[in-house]
PDB file of C-alpha atoms in Angstrom:
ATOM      1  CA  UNK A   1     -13.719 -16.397  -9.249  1.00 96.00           C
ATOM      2  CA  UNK A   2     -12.428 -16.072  -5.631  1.00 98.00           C
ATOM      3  CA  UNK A   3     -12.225 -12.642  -4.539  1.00 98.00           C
ATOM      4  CA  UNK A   4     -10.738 -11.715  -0.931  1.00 98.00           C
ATOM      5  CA  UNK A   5     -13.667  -9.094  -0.062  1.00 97.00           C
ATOM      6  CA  UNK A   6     -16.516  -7.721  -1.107  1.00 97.00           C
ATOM      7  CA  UNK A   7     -17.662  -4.959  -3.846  1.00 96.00           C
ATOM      8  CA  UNK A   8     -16.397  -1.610  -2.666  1.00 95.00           C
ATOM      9  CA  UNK A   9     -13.731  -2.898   0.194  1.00 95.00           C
ATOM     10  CA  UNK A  10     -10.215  -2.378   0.258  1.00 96.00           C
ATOM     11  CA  UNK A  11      -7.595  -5.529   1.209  1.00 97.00           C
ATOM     12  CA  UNK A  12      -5.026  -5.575   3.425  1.00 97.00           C
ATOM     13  CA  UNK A  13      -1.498  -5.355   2.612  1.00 97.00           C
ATOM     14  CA  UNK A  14       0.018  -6.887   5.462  1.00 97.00           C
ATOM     15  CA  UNK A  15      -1.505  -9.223   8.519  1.00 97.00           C
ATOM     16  CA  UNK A  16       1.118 -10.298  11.571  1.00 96.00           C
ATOM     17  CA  UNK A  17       2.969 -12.402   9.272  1.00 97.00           C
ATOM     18  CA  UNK A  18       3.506  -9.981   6.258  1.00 97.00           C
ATOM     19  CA  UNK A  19       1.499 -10.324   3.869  1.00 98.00           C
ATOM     20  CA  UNK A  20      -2.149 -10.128   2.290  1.00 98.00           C
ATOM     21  CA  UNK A  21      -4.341 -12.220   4.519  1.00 98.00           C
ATOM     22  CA  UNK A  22      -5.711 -13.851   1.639  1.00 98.00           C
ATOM     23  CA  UNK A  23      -2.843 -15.211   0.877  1.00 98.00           C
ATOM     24  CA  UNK A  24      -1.765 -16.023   4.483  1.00 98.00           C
ATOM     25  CA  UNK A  25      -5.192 -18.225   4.284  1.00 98.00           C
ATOM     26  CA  UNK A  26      -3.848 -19.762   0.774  1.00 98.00           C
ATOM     27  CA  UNK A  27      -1.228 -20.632   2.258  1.00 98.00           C
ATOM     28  CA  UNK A  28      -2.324 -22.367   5.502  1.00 97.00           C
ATOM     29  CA  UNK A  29      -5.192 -24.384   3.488  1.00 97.00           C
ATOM     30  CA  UNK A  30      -2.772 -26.007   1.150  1.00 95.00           C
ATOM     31  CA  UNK A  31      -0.721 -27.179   3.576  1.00 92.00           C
ATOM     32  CA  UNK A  32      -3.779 -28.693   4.907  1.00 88.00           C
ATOM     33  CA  UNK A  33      -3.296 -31.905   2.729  1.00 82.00           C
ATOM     34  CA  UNK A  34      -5.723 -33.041   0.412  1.00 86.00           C
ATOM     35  CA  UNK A  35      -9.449 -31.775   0.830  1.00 90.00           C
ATOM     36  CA  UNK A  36     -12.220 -31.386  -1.732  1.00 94.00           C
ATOM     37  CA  UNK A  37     -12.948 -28.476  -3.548  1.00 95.00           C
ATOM     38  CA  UNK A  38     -16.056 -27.217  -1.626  1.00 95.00           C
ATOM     39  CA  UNK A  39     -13.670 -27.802   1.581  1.00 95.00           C
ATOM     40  CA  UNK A  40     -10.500 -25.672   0.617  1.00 96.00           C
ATOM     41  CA  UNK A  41     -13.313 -22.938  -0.472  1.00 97.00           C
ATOM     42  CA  UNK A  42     -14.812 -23.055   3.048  1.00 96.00           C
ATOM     43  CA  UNK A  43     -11.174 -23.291   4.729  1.00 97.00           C
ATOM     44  CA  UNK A  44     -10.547 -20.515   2.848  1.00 98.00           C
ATOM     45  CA  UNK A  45     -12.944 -18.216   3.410  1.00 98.00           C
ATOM     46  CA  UNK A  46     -12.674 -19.145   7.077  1.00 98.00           C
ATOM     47  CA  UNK A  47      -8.820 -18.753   7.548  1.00 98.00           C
ATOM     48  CA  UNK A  48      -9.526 -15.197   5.000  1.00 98.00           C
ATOM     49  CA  UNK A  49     -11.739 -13.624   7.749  1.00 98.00           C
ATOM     50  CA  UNK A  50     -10.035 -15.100  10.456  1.00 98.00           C
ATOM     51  CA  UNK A  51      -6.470 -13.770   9.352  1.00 97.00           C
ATOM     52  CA  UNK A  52      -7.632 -10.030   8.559  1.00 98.00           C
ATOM     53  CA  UNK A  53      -9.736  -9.800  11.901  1.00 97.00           C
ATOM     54  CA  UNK A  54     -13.155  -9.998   9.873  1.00 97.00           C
ATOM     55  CA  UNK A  55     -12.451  -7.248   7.385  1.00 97.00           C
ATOM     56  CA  UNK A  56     -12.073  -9.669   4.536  1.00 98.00           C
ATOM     57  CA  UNK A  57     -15.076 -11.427   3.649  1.00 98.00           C
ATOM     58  CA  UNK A  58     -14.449 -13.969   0.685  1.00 98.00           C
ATOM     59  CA  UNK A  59     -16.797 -13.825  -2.254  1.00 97.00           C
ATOM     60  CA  UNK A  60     -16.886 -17.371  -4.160  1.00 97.00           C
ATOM     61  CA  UNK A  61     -18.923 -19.346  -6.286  1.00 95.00           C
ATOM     62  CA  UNK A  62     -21.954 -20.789  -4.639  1.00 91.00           C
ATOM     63  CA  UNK A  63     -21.932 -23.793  -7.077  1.00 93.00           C
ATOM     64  CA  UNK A  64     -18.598 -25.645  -7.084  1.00 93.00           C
ATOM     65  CA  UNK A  65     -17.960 -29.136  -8.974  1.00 90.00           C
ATOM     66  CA  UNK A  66     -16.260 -32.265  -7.771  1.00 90.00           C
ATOM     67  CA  UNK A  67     -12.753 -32.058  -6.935  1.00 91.00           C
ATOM     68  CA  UNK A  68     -10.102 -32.882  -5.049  1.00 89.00           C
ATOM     69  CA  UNK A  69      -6.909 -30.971  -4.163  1.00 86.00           C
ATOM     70  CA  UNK A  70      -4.399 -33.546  -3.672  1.00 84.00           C
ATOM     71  CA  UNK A  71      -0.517 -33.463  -4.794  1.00 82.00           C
ATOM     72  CA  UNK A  72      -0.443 -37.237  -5.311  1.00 82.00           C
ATOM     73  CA  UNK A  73      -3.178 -38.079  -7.579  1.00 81.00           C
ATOM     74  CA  UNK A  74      -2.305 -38.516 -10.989  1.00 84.00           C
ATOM     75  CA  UNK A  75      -3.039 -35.465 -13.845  1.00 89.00           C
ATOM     76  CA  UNK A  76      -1.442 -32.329 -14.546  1.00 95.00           C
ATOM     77  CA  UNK A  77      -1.924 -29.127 -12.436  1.00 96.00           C
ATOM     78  CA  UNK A  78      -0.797 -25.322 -13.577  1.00 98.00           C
ATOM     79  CA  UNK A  79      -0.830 -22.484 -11.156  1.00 98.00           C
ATOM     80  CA  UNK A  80       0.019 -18.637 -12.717  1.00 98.00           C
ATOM     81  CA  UNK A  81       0.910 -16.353 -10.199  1.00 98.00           C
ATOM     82  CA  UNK A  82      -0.131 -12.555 -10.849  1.00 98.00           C
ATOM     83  CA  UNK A  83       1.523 -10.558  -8.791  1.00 98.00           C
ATOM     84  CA  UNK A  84       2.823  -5.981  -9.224  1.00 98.00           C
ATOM     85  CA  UNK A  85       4.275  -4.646  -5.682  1.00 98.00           C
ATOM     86  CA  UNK A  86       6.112  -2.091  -6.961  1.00 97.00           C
ATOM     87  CA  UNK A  87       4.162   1.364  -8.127  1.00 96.00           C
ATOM     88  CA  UNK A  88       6.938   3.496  -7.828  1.00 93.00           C
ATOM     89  CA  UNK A  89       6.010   4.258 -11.364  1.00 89.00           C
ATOM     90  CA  UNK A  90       2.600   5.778 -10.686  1.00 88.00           C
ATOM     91  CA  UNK A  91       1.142   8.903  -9.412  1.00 83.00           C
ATOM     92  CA  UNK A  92      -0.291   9.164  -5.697  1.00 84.00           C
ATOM     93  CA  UNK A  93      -0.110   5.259  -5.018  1.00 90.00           C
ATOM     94  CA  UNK A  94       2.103   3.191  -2.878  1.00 94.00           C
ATOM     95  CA  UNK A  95       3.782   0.203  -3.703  1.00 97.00           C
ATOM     96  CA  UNK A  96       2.840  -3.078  -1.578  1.00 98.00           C
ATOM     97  CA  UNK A  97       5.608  -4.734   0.435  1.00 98.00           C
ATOM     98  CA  UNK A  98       3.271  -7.564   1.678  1.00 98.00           C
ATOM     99  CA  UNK A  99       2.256  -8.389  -2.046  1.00 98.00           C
ATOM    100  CA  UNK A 100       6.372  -8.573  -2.565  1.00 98.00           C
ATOM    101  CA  UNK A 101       6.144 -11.009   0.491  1.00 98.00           C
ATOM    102  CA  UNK A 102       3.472 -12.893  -1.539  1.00 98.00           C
ATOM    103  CA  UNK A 103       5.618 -13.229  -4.678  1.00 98.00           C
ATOM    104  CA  UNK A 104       7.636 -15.540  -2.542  1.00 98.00           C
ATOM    105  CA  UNK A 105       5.543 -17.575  -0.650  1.00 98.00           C
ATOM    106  CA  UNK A 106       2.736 -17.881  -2.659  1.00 98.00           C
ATOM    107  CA  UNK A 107       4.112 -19.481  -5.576  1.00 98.00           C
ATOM    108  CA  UNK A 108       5.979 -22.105  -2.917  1.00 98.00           C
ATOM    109  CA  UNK A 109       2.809 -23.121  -1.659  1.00 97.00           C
ATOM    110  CA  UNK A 110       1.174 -24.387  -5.240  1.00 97.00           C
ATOM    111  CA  UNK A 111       4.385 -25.904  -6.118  1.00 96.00           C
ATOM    112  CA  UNK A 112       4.484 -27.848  -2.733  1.00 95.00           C
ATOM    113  CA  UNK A 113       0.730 -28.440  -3.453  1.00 94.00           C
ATOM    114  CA  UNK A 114       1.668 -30.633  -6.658  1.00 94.00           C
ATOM    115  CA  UNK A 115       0.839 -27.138  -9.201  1.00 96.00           C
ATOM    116  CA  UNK A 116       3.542 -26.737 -11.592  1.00 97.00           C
ATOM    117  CA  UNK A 117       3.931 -22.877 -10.805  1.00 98.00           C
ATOM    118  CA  UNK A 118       4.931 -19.454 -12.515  1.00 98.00           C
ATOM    119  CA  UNK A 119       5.221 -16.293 -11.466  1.00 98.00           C
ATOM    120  CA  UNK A 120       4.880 -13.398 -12.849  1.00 98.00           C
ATOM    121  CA  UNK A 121       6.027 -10.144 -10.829  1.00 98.00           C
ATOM    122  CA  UNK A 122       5.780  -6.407 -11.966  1.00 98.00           C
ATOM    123  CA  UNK A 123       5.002  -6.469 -15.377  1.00 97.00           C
ATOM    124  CA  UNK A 124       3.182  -4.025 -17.998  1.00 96.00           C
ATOM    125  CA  UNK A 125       0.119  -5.093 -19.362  1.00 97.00           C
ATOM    126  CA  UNK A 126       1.643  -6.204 -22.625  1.00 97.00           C
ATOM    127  CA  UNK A 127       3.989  -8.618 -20.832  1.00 97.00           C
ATOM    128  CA  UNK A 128       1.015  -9.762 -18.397  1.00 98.00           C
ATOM    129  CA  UNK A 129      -1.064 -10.900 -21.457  1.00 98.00           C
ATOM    130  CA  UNK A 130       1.748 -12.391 -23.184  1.00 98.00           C
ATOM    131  CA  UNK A 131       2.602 -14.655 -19.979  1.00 98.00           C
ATOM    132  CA  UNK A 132      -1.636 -14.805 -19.880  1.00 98.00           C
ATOM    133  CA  UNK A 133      -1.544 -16.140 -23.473  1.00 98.00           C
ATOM    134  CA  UNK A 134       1.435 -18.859 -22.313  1.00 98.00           C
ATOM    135  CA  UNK A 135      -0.543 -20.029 -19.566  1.00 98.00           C
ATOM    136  CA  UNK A 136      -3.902 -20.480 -21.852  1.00 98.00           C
ATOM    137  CA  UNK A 137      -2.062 -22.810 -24.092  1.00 98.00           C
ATOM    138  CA  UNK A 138      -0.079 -24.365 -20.924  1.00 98.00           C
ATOM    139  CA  UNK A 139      -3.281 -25.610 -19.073  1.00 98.00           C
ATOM    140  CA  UNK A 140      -5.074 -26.870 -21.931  1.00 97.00           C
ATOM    141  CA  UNK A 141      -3.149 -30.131 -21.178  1.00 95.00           C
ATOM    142  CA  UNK A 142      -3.931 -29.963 -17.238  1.00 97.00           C
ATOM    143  CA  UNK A 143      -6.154 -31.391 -14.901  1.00 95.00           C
ATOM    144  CA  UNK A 144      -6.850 -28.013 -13.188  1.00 96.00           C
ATOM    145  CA  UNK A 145      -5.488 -24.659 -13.436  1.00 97.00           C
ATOM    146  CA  UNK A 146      -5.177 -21.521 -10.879  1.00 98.00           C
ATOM    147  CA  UNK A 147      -4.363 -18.200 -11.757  1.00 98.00           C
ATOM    148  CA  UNK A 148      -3.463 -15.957  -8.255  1.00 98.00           C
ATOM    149  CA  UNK A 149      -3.623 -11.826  -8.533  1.00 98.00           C
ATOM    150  CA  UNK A 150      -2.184 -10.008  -6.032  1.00 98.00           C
ATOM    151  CA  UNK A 151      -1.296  -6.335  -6.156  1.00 97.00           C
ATOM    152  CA  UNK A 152      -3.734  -3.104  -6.206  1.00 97.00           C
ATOM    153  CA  UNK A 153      -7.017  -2.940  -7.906  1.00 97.00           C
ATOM    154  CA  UNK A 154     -10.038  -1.622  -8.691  1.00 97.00           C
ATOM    155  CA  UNK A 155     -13.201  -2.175  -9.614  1.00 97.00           C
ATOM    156  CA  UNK A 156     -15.181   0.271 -11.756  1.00 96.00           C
ATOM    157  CA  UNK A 157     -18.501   0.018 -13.250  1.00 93.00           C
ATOM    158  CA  UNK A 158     -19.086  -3.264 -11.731  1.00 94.00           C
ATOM    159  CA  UNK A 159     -15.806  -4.599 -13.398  1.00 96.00           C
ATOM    160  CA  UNK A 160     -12.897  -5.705 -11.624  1.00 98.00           C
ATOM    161  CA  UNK A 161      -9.539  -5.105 -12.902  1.00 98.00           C
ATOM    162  CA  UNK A 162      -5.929  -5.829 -11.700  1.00 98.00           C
ATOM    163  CA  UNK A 163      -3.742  -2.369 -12.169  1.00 97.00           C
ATOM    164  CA  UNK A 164      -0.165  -2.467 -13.571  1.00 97.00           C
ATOM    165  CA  UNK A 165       2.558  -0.118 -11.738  1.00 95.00           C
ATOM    166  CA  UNK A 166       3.083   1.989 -13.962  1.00 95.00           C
ATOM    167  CA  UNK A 167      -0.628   3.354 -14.283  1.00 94.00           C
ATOM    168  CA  UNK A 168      -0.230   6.924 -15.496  1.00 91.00           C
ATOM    169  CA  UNK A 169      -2.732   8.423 -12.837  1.00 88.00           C
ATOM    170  CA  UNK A 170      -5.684   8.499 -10.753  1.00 87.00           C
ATOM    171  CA  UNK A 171      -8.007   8.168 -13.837  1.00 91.00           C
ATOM    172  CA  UNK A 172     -10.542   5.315 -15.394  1.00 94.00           C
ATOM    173  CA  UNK A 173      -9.128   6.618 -18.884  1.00 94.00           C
ATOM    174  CA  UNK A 174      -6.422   4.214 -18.450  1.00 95.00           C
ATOM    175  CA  UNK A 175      -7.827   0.761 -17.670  1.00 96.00           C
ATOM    176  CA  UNK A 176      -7.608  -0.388 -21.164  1.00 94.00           C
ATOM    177  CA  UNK A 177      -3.953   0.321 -21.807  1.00 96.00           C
ATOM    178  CA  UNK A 178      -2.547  -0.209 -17.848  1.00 96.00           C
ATOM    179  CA  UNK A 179      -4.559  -2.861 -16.319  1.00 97.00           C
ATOM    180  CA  UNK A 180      -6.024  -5.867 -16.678  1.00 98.00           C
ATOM    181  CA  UNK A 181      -9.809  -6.934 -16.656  1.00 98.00           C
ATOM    182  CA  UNK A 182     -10.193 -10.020 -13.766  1.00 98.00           C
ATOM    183  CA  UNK A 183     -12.706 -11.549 -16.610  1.00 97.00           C
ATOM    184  CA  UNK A 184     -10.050 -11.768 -19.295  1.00 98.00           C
ATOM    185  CA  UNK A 185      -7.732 -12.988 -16.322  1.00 98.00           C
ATOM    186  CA  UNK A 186      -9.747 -15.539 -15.640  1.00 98.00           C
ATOM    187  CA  UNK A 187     -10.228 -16.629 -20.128  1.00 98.00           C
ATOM    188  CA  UNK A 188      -6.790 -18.026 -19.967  1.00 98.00           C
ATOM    189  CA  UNK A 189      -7.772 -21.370 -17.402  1.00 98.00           C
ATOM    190  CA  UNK A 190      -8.284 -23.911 -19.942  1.00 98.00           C
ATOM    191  CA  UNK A 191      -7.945 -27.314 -17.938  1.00 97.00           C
ATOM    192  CA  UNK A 192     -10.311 -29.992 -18.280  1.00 95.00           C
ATOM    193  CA  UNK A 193     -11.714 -30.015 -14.225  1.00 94.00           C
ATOM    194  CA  UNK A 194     -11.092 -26.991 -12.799  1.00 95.00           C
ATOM    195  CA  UNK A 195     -10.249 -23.753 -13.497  1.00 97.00           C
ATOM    196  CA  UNK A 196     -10.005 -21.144 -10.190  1.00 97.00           C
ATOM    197  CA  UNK A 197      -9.004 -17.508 -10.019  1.00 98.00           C
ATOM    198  CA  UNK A 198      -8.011 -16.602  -6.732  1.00 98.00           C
ATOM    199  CA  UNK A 199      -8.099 -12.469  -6.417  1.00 98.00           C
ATOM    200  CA  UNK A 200      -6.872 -10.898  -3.386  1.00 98.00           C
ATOM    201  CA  UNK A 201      -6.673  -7.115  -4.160  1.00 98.00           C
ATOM    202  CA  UNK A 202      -9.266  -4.398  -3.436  1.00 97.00           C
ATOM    203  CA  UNK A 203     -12.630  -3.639  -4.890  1.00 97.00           C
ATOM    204  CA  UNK A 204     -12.627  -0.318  -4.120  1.00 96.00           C
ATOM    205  CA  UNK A 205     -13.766   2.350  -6.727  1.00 95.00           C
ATOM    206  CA  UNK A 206     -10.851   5.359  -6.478  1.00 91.00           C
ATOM    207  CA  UNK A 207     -12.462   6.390 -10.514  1.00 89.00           C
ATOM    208  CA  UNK A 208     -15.950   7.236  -9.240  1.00 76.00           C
ATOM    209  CA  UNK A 209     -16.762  10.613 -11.303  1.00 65.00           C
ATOM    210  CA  UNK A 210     -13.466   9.854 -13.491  1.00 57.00           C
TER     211      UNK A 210
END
């Protein structure tokens, strides 16, 4: 698991070019050209602090295997892109133009890195697991697989989860019907190297007492 900041921290919607930072540093390291896994992580995490002026401090493994991003070498490569702007839908929160931004560019940039790519934009949870589902039979014939959330979150009781837009209100009661765990997120990368979930919304706790 990649996430964008730390425990308790909110994400930015927008840096100077639009979008999540995040995903502005996504998208400058794969155009990088091919690089190792342990040096897209550290590019990453660089071009992530860099790009929200320090306020995003990536959290990643510490232990990463052997691998190496590159769009020419032979093998299979799956990237599912996770993405709700719109919460028009729910109670007291605002939807995210720079994770609309994101919908675009994001998936571009894995498909120009050699991913075969789907997105998936402003679903409900039962469509979410259903495209989940597609993409856990889809990379059990890849080489590696990445699975990109973008969109608000929470995380509550030391879980992270990814919230649909139309979450009834500002209460914990619904995680289980209107959002999405990051852990069963990450279940459905079934490729044979590598399997990366790159999370890029907040950590925040909004539930605390609820």
């Amino acid at each position: 698991m990649y996430y964008a900041g730390q425990p308790g921290r909110l994400t930015q919607d927008r840096d100077r070019l639009g979008g999540n930072p995040f995903a502005s540093a996504l998208v400058e390291v794969l155009k990088s050209g091919p690089v190792t896994l342990e040096d897209f992580t550290a590019r990453l995490s660089a071009a992530n602090a860099r790009r929200s002026g320090g306020w995003q401090q990536m959290q990643f493994p510490k232990k990463l295997p052997y691998w190496k991003m590159d769009a020419s070498a032979p093998g299979k490569r799956v990237a599912l892109v996770l993405i709700n702007a719109d919460y028009s839908k729910t109670d007291g929160v605002y939807s995210l133009p720079g994770a609309a931004f994101d919908a675009q560019r994001v998936p571009e940039a894995l498909t120009a890195a050699g991913f075969e790519t789907t997105l998936v934009l402003d679903v409900n949870a039962e469509a979410a697991r259903e495209k989940l589902a597609e993409f856990a039979k889809l990379s059990e014939g890849a080489e590696a697989s990445v699975i990109y959330v973008g969109g608000h979150g929470v995380q509550h009781k030391r879980i992270v989860y990814w919230m649909m837009g139309d979450y009834p209100e500002q209460n914990s009661k619904w995680l289980g019907t209107h959002a999405i765990s990051l852990d069963e997120i990450g279940r459905a990368g079934h490729a044979r190297e590598v399997n990366l979930v790159l999370y890029a919304s907040c950590r925040d706790d909004p539930f605390s007492g609820k």
